[in-house]
Amino acid sequence: MISVDDAVEIVLGEAETLPTMHVVIEGSKGYILSEPVFSDIDFPAFDRVMMDGYALMAASSGEGVILPVDGVVSAGEFRTDPVPEGHAVKIMTGAPLPPGTDAVIQVELTSDAGDGNVKLNAGIESGTNIAVQGEEVKKGVELLPVGLVIDSAVASVMAMAGRAKVNVYSVPRIGILSTGSELVRPSKKIPEPGQIRDSNTYGLNVQCLLWGGVPIRLGNPGDDPDELKRFIEKGLEYNILALTGGVSMGDYDLAPDILREIGVEILFHKVAQKPGKPLLFGKRDKTYVFGLPGNPVAAYLGFELYAGPLIRRMSGDVDFRTEWFKATAAGEFKVKTDRTLLKASKIVWEDGGWKAYPVDSMGSADIFAVVGTNSFVRLKEGKYVVPAGEEVDFFFTRGNHHGTQR
Ligand code: AMP
Ligand code: MG
């Protein structure tokens, strides 16, 4: 049995990024750049007017000055003939500053003087209301580095840099498999005695999406060894196979032996954590395998701690690791285990700090208690109580997040 930290390191150490591909901006959300993006032009590309008003030479402005208006320039037009000295040009936001002018007086500081003249109600300085060519970004500068997650601002910058398509890392496809003869579909009304509805594959499906992976639900072979082997083989066609159940010590916990038999190298099996001790991680060729415990909270936690970070790294976030933070316990955390205890909790920002609220839970099957939580608090093994007011370590979950997610 290995520690949580060692298990994390084994998973992260195994992670390799997937091949790259092209995406169009419209479909680029959440992908990670595998090439840098450079500016192919200056920003702004010309001296750009930032206010509706009149372009003029600042030297000829002043309170009460009246100037003849020499035409209009709107955004998208480019005036090349110089504005005569002592004249103004009516101009719109976004237009290029015409030659022979060096400032713009906003329309609110002017009034119509009749006969094609404008009256200025103030003097202005050279450069007023002008964004100078290249002042935001110069041509040739790296705008977006490799490894950046494409969010809204990144998509905007890609568009500004003329990148309708960009190279990104592919994201892993994850085959999700449940095992267990007791499992029935959610649509089953009412389950027969002894049956339970499969909840893990549905929870994992959403969890996988929230971590940026592509889930493929593969169904349930029950506990029949040949069927299970067939389903596992199918699952090994994906980048990651996540199976739930069948990895602990019961007579029908067949997954570890079958995995070994078909050539999966088991990198660890059993982690000193509660819940989720039977967790298994392995690899065959380029496919990673998680054997998650059947109990829903254990499966959820196992995915958050190990599978999610692997998805991030395979997707090009090569430095990803779970960030641990400190919070003040807002209630008692009771510990009674010889393994690292991970308790679903609700972290709230209160009075200038994170507060960790414990949730009442009946244990590793009680996924009901996880609803509304956004984190797991980590507690050292032993028999003790952490009273309210003491500091605890926690991480924010992605599979469940409620406003406090980074
Ligand atoms: P196992 O790891 O197969 O021994 O399963 C542990 C517990 O989790 C048992 O009570 C199972 O019935 C339950 N379980 C297994 N798979 C699922 C699933 N897909 N959804 C909900 N509960 C499950
Ligand atoms: Mg089972």
CSV table of C-alpha atoms and ligand atoms in Angstrom, one decimal:
chain,number,residue,atom,x,y,z
A,1,MET,CA,0.0,0.0,0.0
A,2,ILE,CA,1.4,3.4,-1.0
A,3,SER,CA,0.8,6.9,0.3
A,4,VAL,CA,-1.5,9.4,-1.5
A,5,ASP,CA,1.5,11.6,-2.4
A,6,ASP,CA,3.5,8.7,-3.8
A,7,ALA,CA,0.4,7.6,-5.8
A,8,VAL,CA,0.0,11.1,-7.2
A,9,GLU,CA,3.7,11.2,-8.2
A,10,ILE,CA,3.5,7.9,-10.0
A,11,VAL,CA,0.5,9.1,-12.0
A,12,LEU,CA,2.0,12.4,-12.9
A,13,GLY,CA,5.3,10.9,-13.7
A,14,GLU,CA,3.7,8.6,-16.2
A,15,ALA,CA,1.8,11.3,-18.0
A,16,GLU,CA,2.7,12.1,-21.6
A,17,THR,CA,1.0,14.7,-23.7
A,18,LEU,CA,-1.1,13.6,-26.6
A,19,PRO,CA,-0.4,14.4,-30.2
A,20,THR,CA,-1.3,17.9,-31.4
A,21,MET,CA,-4.1,18.9,-33.9
A,22,HIS,CA,-5.6,22.0,-35.4
A,23,VAL,CA,-8.8,23.6,-34.1
A,24,VAL,CA,-10.7,26.6,-35.4
A,25,ILE,CA,-11.3,29.4,-33.0
A,26,GLU,CA,-15.0,28.7,-32.8
A,27,GLY,CA,-14.3,25.2,-31.5
A,28,SER,CA,-11.2,26.0,-29.4
A,29,LYS,CA,-12.6,26.4,-25.9
A,30,GLY,CA,-10.6,24.6,-23.2
A,31,TYR,CA,-7.9,23.2,-25.5
A,32,ILE,CA,-4.3,24.0,-24.6
A,33,LEU,CA,-2.0,25.7,-27.1
A,34,SER,CA,0.9,23.6,-28.5
A,35,GLU,CA,2.4,26.5,-30.5
A,36,PRO,CA,2.9,30.1,-29.5
A,37,VAL,CA,0.9,32.8,-31.2
A,38,PHE,CA,2.8,36.0,-32.4
A,39,SER,CA,1.5,39.4,-33.4
A,40,ASP,CA,1.7,39.7,-37.2
A,41,ILE,CA,0.9,43.5,-37.0
A,42,ASP,CA,1.2,46.4,-34.5
A,43,PHE,CA,-1.7,47.0,-32.1
A,44,PRO,CA,-3.1,49.4,-32.8
A,45,ALA,CA,-2.1,49.0,-36.4
A,46,PHE,CA,-2.5,52.8,-36.9
A,47,ASP,CA,-2.8,55.9,-34.7
A,48,ARG,CA,-6.4,55.2,-33.5
A,49,VAL,CA,-8.9,57.8,-32.4
A,50,MET,CA,-10.5,56.9,-29.0
A,51,MET,CA,-13.4,59.4,-28.9
A,52,ASP,CA,-16.0,60.8,-31.2
A,53,GLY,CA,-15.0,64.5,-31.7
A,54,TYR,CA,-12.7,66.6,-33.9
A,55,ALA,CA,-9.1,65.9,-34.9
A,56,LEU,CA,-6.9,69.0,-35.0
A,57,MET,CA,-3.5,70.3,-34.1
A,58,ALA,CA,-3.4,70.8,-30.4
A,59,ALA,CA,-1.4,74.0,-30.9
A,60,SER,CA,-4.4,75.6,-32.6
A,61,SER,CA,-6.9,74.6,-29.8
A,62,GLY,CA,-8.1,76.8,-27.0
A,63,GLU,CA,-11.2,77.9,-25.2
A,64,GLY,CA,-13.5,79.8,-27.5
A,65,VAL,CA,-11.5,79.0,-30.7
A,66,ILE,CA,-13.5,78.6,-33.8
A,67,LEU,CA,-12.2,76.3,-36.6
A,68,PRO,CA,-13.5,75.4,-40.0
A,69,VAL,CA,-14.4,71.7,-40.3
A,70,ASP,CA,-12.7,70.0,-43.2
A,71,GLY,CA,-14.8,66.8,-43.8
A,72,VAL,CA,-15.5,63.7,-41.7
A,73,VAL,CA,-13.5,60.5,-41.1
A,74,SER,CA,-15.3,57.4,-39.8
A,75,ALA,CA,-13.9,54.1,-38.6
A,76,GLY,CA,-12.7,52.0,-41.5
A,77,GLU,CA,-11.8,55.1,-43.6
A,78,PHE,CA,-8.2,56.2,-44.2
A,79,ARG,CA,-7.6,59.8,-45.0
A,80,THR,CA,-4.3,60.5,-46.8
A,81,ASP,CA,-4.5,64.2,-47.7
A,82,PRO,CA,-3.3,66.4,-44.9
A,83,VAL,CA,-5.7,68.5,-42.9
A,84,PRO,CA,-4.8,72.2,-43.5
A,85,GLU,CA,-3.3,74.2,-40.7
A,86,GLY,CA,-6.0,75.8,-38.5
A,87,HIS,CA,-8.7,73.3,-39.6
A,88,ALA,CA,-10.4,70.5,-37.8
A,89,VAL,CA,-11.9,67.2,-39.1
A,90,LYS,CA,-15.0,65.6,-37.6
A,91,ILE,CA,-13.9,62.1,-36.5
A,92,MET,CA,-15.4,58.9,-35.0
A,93,THR,CA,-14.0,56.4,-32.5
A,94,GLY,CA,-11.9,53.8,-34.1
A,95,ALA,CA,-10.9,56.0,-37.1
A,96,PRO,CA,-7.2,56.5,-38.1
A,97,LEU,CA,-5.9,60.0,-37.1
A,98,PRO,CA,-5.6,62.0,-40.3
A,99,PRO,CA,-2.2,63.6,-41.3
A,100,GLY,CA,-1.9,67.2,-40.2
A,101,THR,CA,-3.5,66.5,-36.8
A,102,ASP,CA,-2.1,65.3,-33.5
A,103,ALA,CA,-5.1,65.3,-31.1
A,104,VAL,CA,-8.8,64.8,-30.8
A,105,ILE,CA,-11.1,67.0,-28.8
A,106,GLN,CA,-14.2,65.1,-27.7
A,107,VAL,CA,-17.5,66.2,-29.1
A,108,GLU,CA,-18.8,67.0,-25.6
A,109,LEU,CA,-16.2,69.8,-25.4
A,110,THR,CA,-17.3,71.5,-28.6
A,111,SER,CA,-20.4,73.2,-30.0
A,112,ASP,CA,-21.6,73.9,-33.5
A,113,ALA,CA,-20.6,77.4,-34.6
A,114,GLY,CA,-22.6,77.3,-37.9
A,115,ASP,CA,-21.5,77.6,-41.5
A,116,GLY,CA,-19.4,74.4,-41.2
A,117,ASN,CA,-17.4,75.7,-38.2
A,118,VAL,CA,-16.8,74.1,-34.8
A,119,LYS,CA,-16.3,76.0,-31.5
A,120,LEU,CA,-13.9,74.6,-29.0
A,121,ASN,CA,-14.8,75.0,-25.3
A,122,ALA,CA,-11.3,74.0,-24.2
A,123,GLY,CA,-7.7,73.7,-25.2
A,124,ILE,CA,-6.2,70.2,-25.4
A,125,GLU,CA,-2.7,68.7,-25.5
A,126,SER,CA,-1.0,66.9,-28.3
A,127,GLY,CA,-1.9,63.1,-28.2
A,128,THR,CA,-5.2,63.6,-26.4
A,129,ASN,CA,-7.6,60.7,-27.2
A,130,ILE,CA,-5.1,59.0,-29.5
A,131,ALA,CA,-3.9,55.4,-29.1
A,132,VAL,CA,-0.5,55.5,-30.9
A,133,GLN,CA,0.4,52.7,-33.4
A,134,GLY,CA,2.1,49.8,-31.6
A,135,GLU,CA,1.4,51.2,-28.1
A,136,GLU,CA,-0.5,48.0,-27.0
A,137,VAL,CA,1.7,45.4,-28.7
A,138,LYS,CA,4.4,45.6,-31.3
A,139,LYS,CA,4.5,43.3,-34.4
A,140,GLY,CA,6.5,40.1,-33.8
A,141,VAL,CA,5.8,39.8,-30.1
A,142,GLU,CA,4.8,36.5,-28.5
A,143,LEU,CA,1.2,37.1,-27.5
A,144,LEU,CA,0.2,33.6,-26.3
A,145,PRO,CA,2.7,31.0,-25.0
A,146,VAL,CA,2.6,27.2,-25.4
A,147,GLY,CA,0.6,25.7,-22.6
A,148,LEU,CA,-2.1,28.3,-22.3
A,149,VAL,CA,-5.7,27.1,-21.8
A,150,ILE,CA,-7.9,28.7,-24.4
A,151,ASP,CA,-10.4,30.9,-22.6
A,152,SER,CA,-12.3,33.9,-23.8
A,153,ALA,CA,-9.5,36.4,-23.7
A,154,VAL,CA,-7.2,33.9,-25.5
A,155,ALA,CA,-9.8,33.3,-28.2
A,156,SER,CA,-10.0,37.1,-28.7
A,157,VAL,CA,-6.3,37.5,-29.0
A,158,MET,CA,-6.1,34.6,-31.5
A,159,ALA,CA,-8.6,36.4,-33.6
A,160,MET,CA,-6.7,39.7,-33.4
A,161,ALA,CA,-3.5,38.0,-34.4
A,162,GLY,CA,-5.2,36.6,-37.5
A,163,ARG,CA,-5.2,33.0,-36.2
A,164,ALA,CA,-8.5,31.5,-37.4
A,165,LYS,CA,-6.9,28.0,-36.7
A,166,VAL,CA,-4.4,27.1,-34.1
A,167,ASN,CA,-2.4,24.0,-33.1
A,168,VAL,CA,-3.4,22.5,-29.7
A,169,TYR,CA,-2.9,19.3,-27.8
A,170,SER,CA,-5.6,16.7,-28.3
A,171,VAL,CA,-7.6,15.8,-25.2
A,172,PRO,CA,-7.9,12.2,-23.9
A,173,ARG,CA,-10.8,10.0,-24.6
A,174,ILE,CA,-11.8,8.1,-21.5
A,175,GLY,CA,-13.6,4.7,-21.6
A,176,ILE,CA,-15.8,4.4,-18.6
A,177,LEU,CA,-16.8,0.9,-17.4
A,178,SER,CA,-18.8,-0.3,-14.5
A,179,THR,CA,-18.6,-3.8,-13.1
A,180,GLY,CA,-21.0,-5.6,-10.9
A,181,SER,CA,-24.0,-8.0,-11.4
A,182,GLU,CA,-26.1,-5.9,-9.0
A,183,LEU,CA,-26.1,-2.8,-11.2
A,184,VAL,CA,-29.1,-1.7,-13.2
A,185,ARG,CA,-29.8,1.3,-15.3
A,186,PRO,CA,-31.1,4.5,-13.8
A,187,SER,CA,-34.3,4.0,-15.8
A,188,LYS,CA,-35.1,0.8,-13.9
A,189,LYS,CA,-38.2,1.4,-11.7
A,190,ILE,CA,-38.1,0.0,-9.1
A,191,PRO,CA,-34.9,-2.1,-8.7
A,192,GLU,CA,-35.4,-5.7,-7.7
A,193,PRO,CA,-34.2,-6.7,-4.2
A,194,GLY,CA,-30.4,-6.7,-4.2
A,195,GLN,CA,-30.1,-4.5,-7.3
A,196,ILE,CA,-28.8,-1.0,-7.2
A,197,ARG,CA,-28.8,1.7,-9.9
A,198,ASP,CA,-25.4,2.3,-11.5
A,199,SER,CA,-24.6,5.9,-10.5
A,200,ASN,CA,-20.8,5.8,-10.9
A,201,THR,CA,-20.6,5.9,-14.7
A,202,TYR,CA,-23.0,8.8,-14.8
A,203,GLY,CA,-21.1,10.8,-12.2
A,204,LEU,CA,-17.8,9.9,-13.8
A,205,ASN,CA,-19.1,11.0,-17.2
A,206,VAL,CA,-19.8,14.5,-15.9
A,207,GLN,CA,-16.6,14.6,-13.9
A,208,CYS,CA,-14.6,13.6,-17.0
A,209,LEU,CA,-16.1,16.5,-19.0
A,210,LEU,CA,-15.4,19.0,-16.2
A,211,TRP,CA,-11.8,17.9,-16.2
A,212,GLY,CA,-11.6,18.5,-20.0
A,213,GLY,CA,-11.7,14.8,-21.1
A,214,VAL,CA,-14.0,13.1,-23.6
A,215,PRO,CA,-16.0,10.4,-21.8
A,216,ILE,CA,-17.3,7.2,-23.6
A,217,ARG,CA,-19.5,5.1,-21.5
A,218,LEU,CA,-18.9,1.4,-22.3
A,219,GLY,CA,-21.6,-0.3,-20.3
A,220,ASN,CA,-21.5,-3.0,-17.7
A,221,PRO,CA,-20.2,-6.6,-18.2
A,222,GLY,CA,-21.6,-7.7,-14.8
A,223,ASP,CA,-19.1,-9.9,-12.9
A,224,ASP,CA,-18.6,-12.5,-15.6
A,225,PRO,CA,-14.9,-12.9,-16.3
A,226,ASP,CA,-15.0,-13.4,-20.0
A,227,GLU,CA,-17.4,-10.5,-20.5
A,228,LEU,CA,-15.3,-8.3,-18.2
A,229,LYS,CA,-12.2,-9.2,-20.2
A,230,ARG,CA,-14.0,-8.4,-23.5
A,231,PHE,CA,-15.1,-5.0,-22.1
A,232,ILE,CA,-11.7,-4.2,-20.7
A,233,GLU,CA,-10.1,-4.9,-24.1
A,234,LYS,CA,-12.6,-2.5,-25.7
A,235,GLY,CA,-11.7,0.1,-23.0
A,236,LEU,CA,-8.0,-0.2,-23.7
A,237,GLU,CA,-8.6,1.3,-27.1
A,238,TYR,CA,-9.0,4.7,-25.4
A,239,ASN,CA,-6.4,7.0,-23.9
A,240,ILE,CA,-7.6,6.2,-20.4
A,241,LEU,CA,-9.8,3.3,-19.2
A,242,ALA,CA,-11.7,4.1,-15.9
A,243,LEU,CA,-13.5,1.1,-14.5
A,244,THR,CA,-15.3,1.1,-11.3
A,245,GLY,CA,-15.9,-1.7,-8.9
A,246,GLY,CA,-14.3,-5.1,-8.8
A,247,VAL,CA,-10.9,-4.0,-7.6
A,248,SER,CA,-11.1,-4.9,-3.9
A,249,MET,CA,-10.9,-8.3,-2.1
A,250,GLY,CA,-14.3,-9.9,-2.7
A,251,ASP,CA,-14.7,-13.2,-4.6
A,252,TYR,CA,-16.0,-11.2,-7.7
A,253,ASP,CA,-13.3,-8.5,-7.6
A,254,LEU,CA,-11.8,-9.9,-10.8
A,255,ALA,CA,-10.5,-6.8,-12.4
A,256,PRO,CA,-6.8,-6.8,-11.2
A,257,ASP,CA,-6.2,-10.4,-12.3
A,258,ILE,CA,-7.8,-9.9,-15.7
A,259,LEU,CA,-5.9,-6.7,-16.2
A,260,ARG,CA,-2.6,-8.5,-15.5
A,261,GLU,CA,-3.6,-11.4,-17.7
A,262,ILE,CA,-4.1,-9.2,-20.7
A,263,GLY,CA,-0.8,-7.3,-20.3
A,264,VAL,CA,-1.7,-4.3,-18.2
A,265,GLU,CA,1.3,-3.3,-16.0
A,266,ILE,CA,-0.1,-2.6,-12.5
A,267,LEU,CA,1.8,0.5,-11.3
A,268,PHE,CA,0.0,0.6,-7.9
A,269,HIS,CA,-2.9,-1.2,-6.3
A,270,LYS,CA,-4.1,0.1,-2.9
A,271,VAL,CA,-3.5,3.5,-1.6
A,272,ALA,CA,-3.4,4.5,2.1
A,273,GLN,CA,-6.4,6.7,1.8
A,274,LYS,CA,-9.9,6.7,3.1
A,275,PRO,CA,-12.2,6.3,1.2
A,276,GLY,CA,-10.8,4.5,-1.8
A,277,LYS,CA,-8.1,2.2,-0.6
A,278,PRO,CA,-8.5,-0.5,-3.3
A,279,LEU,CA,-7.6,2.0,-6.1
A,280,LEU,CA,-5.5,0.6,-8.9
A,281,PHE,CA,-3.4,2.4,-11.6
A,282,GLY,CA,-1.8,0.6,-14.5
A,283,LYS,CA,-0.7,1.0,-18.1
A,284,ARG,CA,-0.7,-1.0,-21.3
A,285,ASP,CA,1.1,0.6,-24.3
A,286,LYS,CA,-0.1,4.2,-24.3
A,287,THR,CA,-3.4,3.5,-22.4
A,288,TYR,CA,-3.6,4.3,-18.7
A,289,VAL,CA,-6.0,2.3,-16.6
A,290,PHE,CA,-7.7,3.3,-13.4
A,291,GLY,CA,-9.5,0.7,-11.3
A,292,LEU,CA,-11.7,2.9,-9.2
A,293,PRO,CA,-13.5,1.5,-6.1
A,294,GLY,CA,-17.2,0.7,-6.5
A,295,ASN,CA,-18.3,2.9,-3.7
A,296,PRO,CA,-19.4,6.2,-5.3
A,297,VAL,CA,-17.6,8.6,-3.0
A,298,ALA,CA,-14.4,6.6,-3.4
A,299,ALA,CA,-14.7,6.5,-7.2
A,300,TYR,CA,-15.4,10.2,-7.2
A,301,LEU,CA,-12.4,11.0,-5.0
A,302,GLY,CA,-10.1,8.7,-6.9
A,303,PHE,CA,-10.9,10.4,-10.2
A,304,GLU,CA,-10.4,13.9,-8.6
A,305,LEU,CA,-7.0,13.0,-7.1
A,306,TYR,CA,-5.5,10.9,-9.9
A,307,ALA,CA,-7.4,10.7,-13.2
A,308,GLY,CA,-8.3,14.4,-13.4
A,309,PRO,CA,-4.7,15.6,-13.1
A,310,LEU,CA,-3.6,12.9,-15.6
A,311,ILE,CA,-6.2,14.3,-18.1
A,312,ARG,CA,-4.8,17.8,-17.6
A,313,ARG,CA,-1.2,16.7,-18.2
A,314,MET,CA,-2.1,14.6,-21.3
A,315,SER,CA,-4.0,17.6,-22.6
A,316,GLY,CA,-0.9,19.8,-22.5
A,317,ASP,CA,-1.0,21.3,-19.0
A,318,VAL,CA,2.4,19.7,-18.4
A,319,ASP,CA,2.9,21.2,-14.9
A,320,PHE,CA,-0.5,20.6,-13.6
A,321,ARG,CA,-0.8,19.4,-10.1
A,322,THR,CA,-3.5,19.6,-7.5
A,323,GLU,CA,-3.1,22.7,-5.4
A,324,TRP,CA,-3.5,22.4,-1.7
A,325,PHE,CA,-4.7,25.3,0.4
A,326,LYS,CA,-5.3,26.0,4.0
A,327,ALA,CA,-8.6,26.7,5.7
A,328,THR,CA,-9.9,27.2,9.2
A,329,ALA,CA,-12.2,24.4,10.3
A,330,ALA,CA,-15.7,25.8,10.8
A,331,GLY,CA,-16.8,22.7,12.7
A,332,GLU,CA,-15.3,19.5,14.1
A,333,PHE,CA,-13.5,17.0,11.9
A,334,LYS,CA,-13.4,13.6,13.5
A,335,VAL,CA,-10.6,11.2,12.5
A,336,LYS,CA,-10.4,7.5,13.2
A,337,THR,CA,-8.4,5.7,10.6
A,338,ASP,CA,-4.9,4.4,9.9
A,339,ARG,CA,-5.0,6.0,6.4
A,340,THR,CA,-5.0,9.5,5.1
A,341,LEU,CA,-8.6,10.7,5.5
A,342,LEU,CA,-10.2,12.8,2.8
A,343,LYS,CA,-13.5,14.3,3.8
A,344,ALA,CA,-15.8,16.1,1.3
A,345,SER,CA,-16.4,19.6,2.6
A,346,LYS,CA,-17.7,23.0,1.7
A,347,ILE,CA,-15.2,25.8,1.6
A,348,VAL,CA,-16.6,29.2,2.1
A,349,TRP,CA,-14.8,32.6,2.1
A,350,GLU,CA,-15.8,34.2,5.4
A,351,ASP,CA,-14.3,37.1,7.4
A,352,GLY,CA,-11.3,37.3,5.2
A,353,GLY,CA,-10.3,33.7,5.1
A,354,TRP,CA,-11.3,30.2,3.8
A,355,LYS,CA,-13.6,28.3,6.2
A,356,ALA,CA,-14.0,24.5,5.9
A,357,TYR,CA,-17.4,23.2,6.7
A,358,PRO,CA,-17.6,19.5,7.4
A,359,VAL,CA,-20.5,17.7,5.9
A,360,ASP,CA,-22.4,14.9,7.7
A,361,SER,CA,-21.7,11.7,5.8
A,362,MET,CA,-22.4,8.0,6.3
A,363,GLY,CA,-19.2,7.1,4.5
A,364,SER,CA,-17.8,6.0,1.2
A,365,ALA,CA,-21.2,5.0,-0.3
A,366,ASP,CA,-22.9,8.3,0.7
A,367,ILE,CA,-22.6,10.3,-2.5
A,368,PHE,CA,-25.7,12.2,-1.3
A,369,ALA,CA,-23.4,14.0,1.2
A,370,VAL,CA,-21.1,15.2,-1.6
A,371,VAL,CA,-23.8,17.2,-3.3
A,372,GLY,CA,-23.1,20.9,-2.7
A,373,THR,CA,-19.5,20.3,-1.6
A,374,ASN,CA,-16.6,21.9,-3.5
A,375,SER,CA,-13.5,20.4,-1.9
A,376,PHE,CA,-11.9,17.6,0.1
A,377,VAL,CA,-10.2,18.3,3.4
A,378,ARG,CA,-7.1,16.1,4.1
A,379,LEU,CA,-6.5,14.8,7.6
A,380,LYS,CA,-3.6,12.7,8.9
A,381,GLU,CA,-4.3,9.2,10.0
A,382,GLY,CA,-4.9,8.6,13.7
A,383,LYS,CA,-7.7,8.9,16.3
A,384,TYR,CA,-8.4,12.5,17.1
A,385,VAL,CA,-10.7,15.4,16.6
A,386,VAL,CA,-9.8,18.6,14.8
A,387,PRO,CA,-11.8,21.3,16.7
A,388,ALA,CA,-13.4,24.3,15.0
A,389,GLY,CA,-10.8,27.1,14.6
A,390,GLU,CA,-7.9,24.9,13.7
A,391,GLU,CA,-6.2,24.9,10.3
A,392,VAL,CA,-6.8,22.1,7.8
A,393,ASP,CA,-5.5,21.3,4.3
A,394,PHE,CA,-7.9,21.1,1.4
A,395,PHE,CA,-8.1,21.1,-2.4
A,396,PHE,CA,-10.9,22.4,-4.6
A,397,THR,CA,-12.7,19.7,-6.7
A,398,ARG,CA,-13.5,20.2,-10.4
A,399,GLY,CA,-16.1,17.5,-10.5
A,400,ASN,CA,-18.2,19.5,-8.1
A,401,HIS,CA,-17.6,23.2,-7.8
A,402,HIS,CA,-19.7,25.9,-6.5
A,403,GLY,CA,-18.5,29.4,-7.2
A,404,THR,CA,-15.2,29.1,-5.3
A,405,GLN,CA,-13.4,27.4,-8.2
A,406,ARG,CA,-10.4,29.2,-9.5
B,1,AMP,P1,-17.1,-3.3,-5.4
B,1,AMP,O1,-15.9,-2.4,-5.4
B,1,AMP,O2,-17.3,-3.9,-6.7
B,1,AMP,O3,-16.9,-4.3,-4.3
B,1,AMP,O4,-18.3,-2.4,-5.0
B,1,AMP,C1,-18.3,-1.7,-3.8
B,1,AMP,C2,-19.7,-1.1,-3.5
B,1,AMP,O5,-20.0,-0.1,-4.6
B,1,AMP,C3,-20.8,-2.2,-3.7
B,1,AMP,O6,-21.8,-1.8,-2.7
B,1,AMP,C4,-21.4,-1.9,-5.0
B,1,AMP,O7,-22.7,-2.3,-5.2
B,1,AMP,C5,-21.2,-0.5,-5.2
B,1,AMP,N1,-21.0,-0.1,-6.6
B,1,AMP,C6,-20.3,-0.8,-7.5
B,1,AMP,N2,-20.3,-0.2,-8.7
B,1,AMP,C7,-21.2,0.8,-8.6
B,1,AMP,C8,-21.8,1.7,-9.6
B,1,AMP,N3,-21.4,1.7,-10.8
B,1,AMP,N4,-22.6,2.6,-9.1
B,1,AMP,C9,-23.0,2.6,-7.8
B,1,AMP,N5,-22.5,1.8,-6.9
B,1,AMP,C10,-21.7,0.9,-7.3
B,2,MG,MG,-18.5,-5.3,-7.5
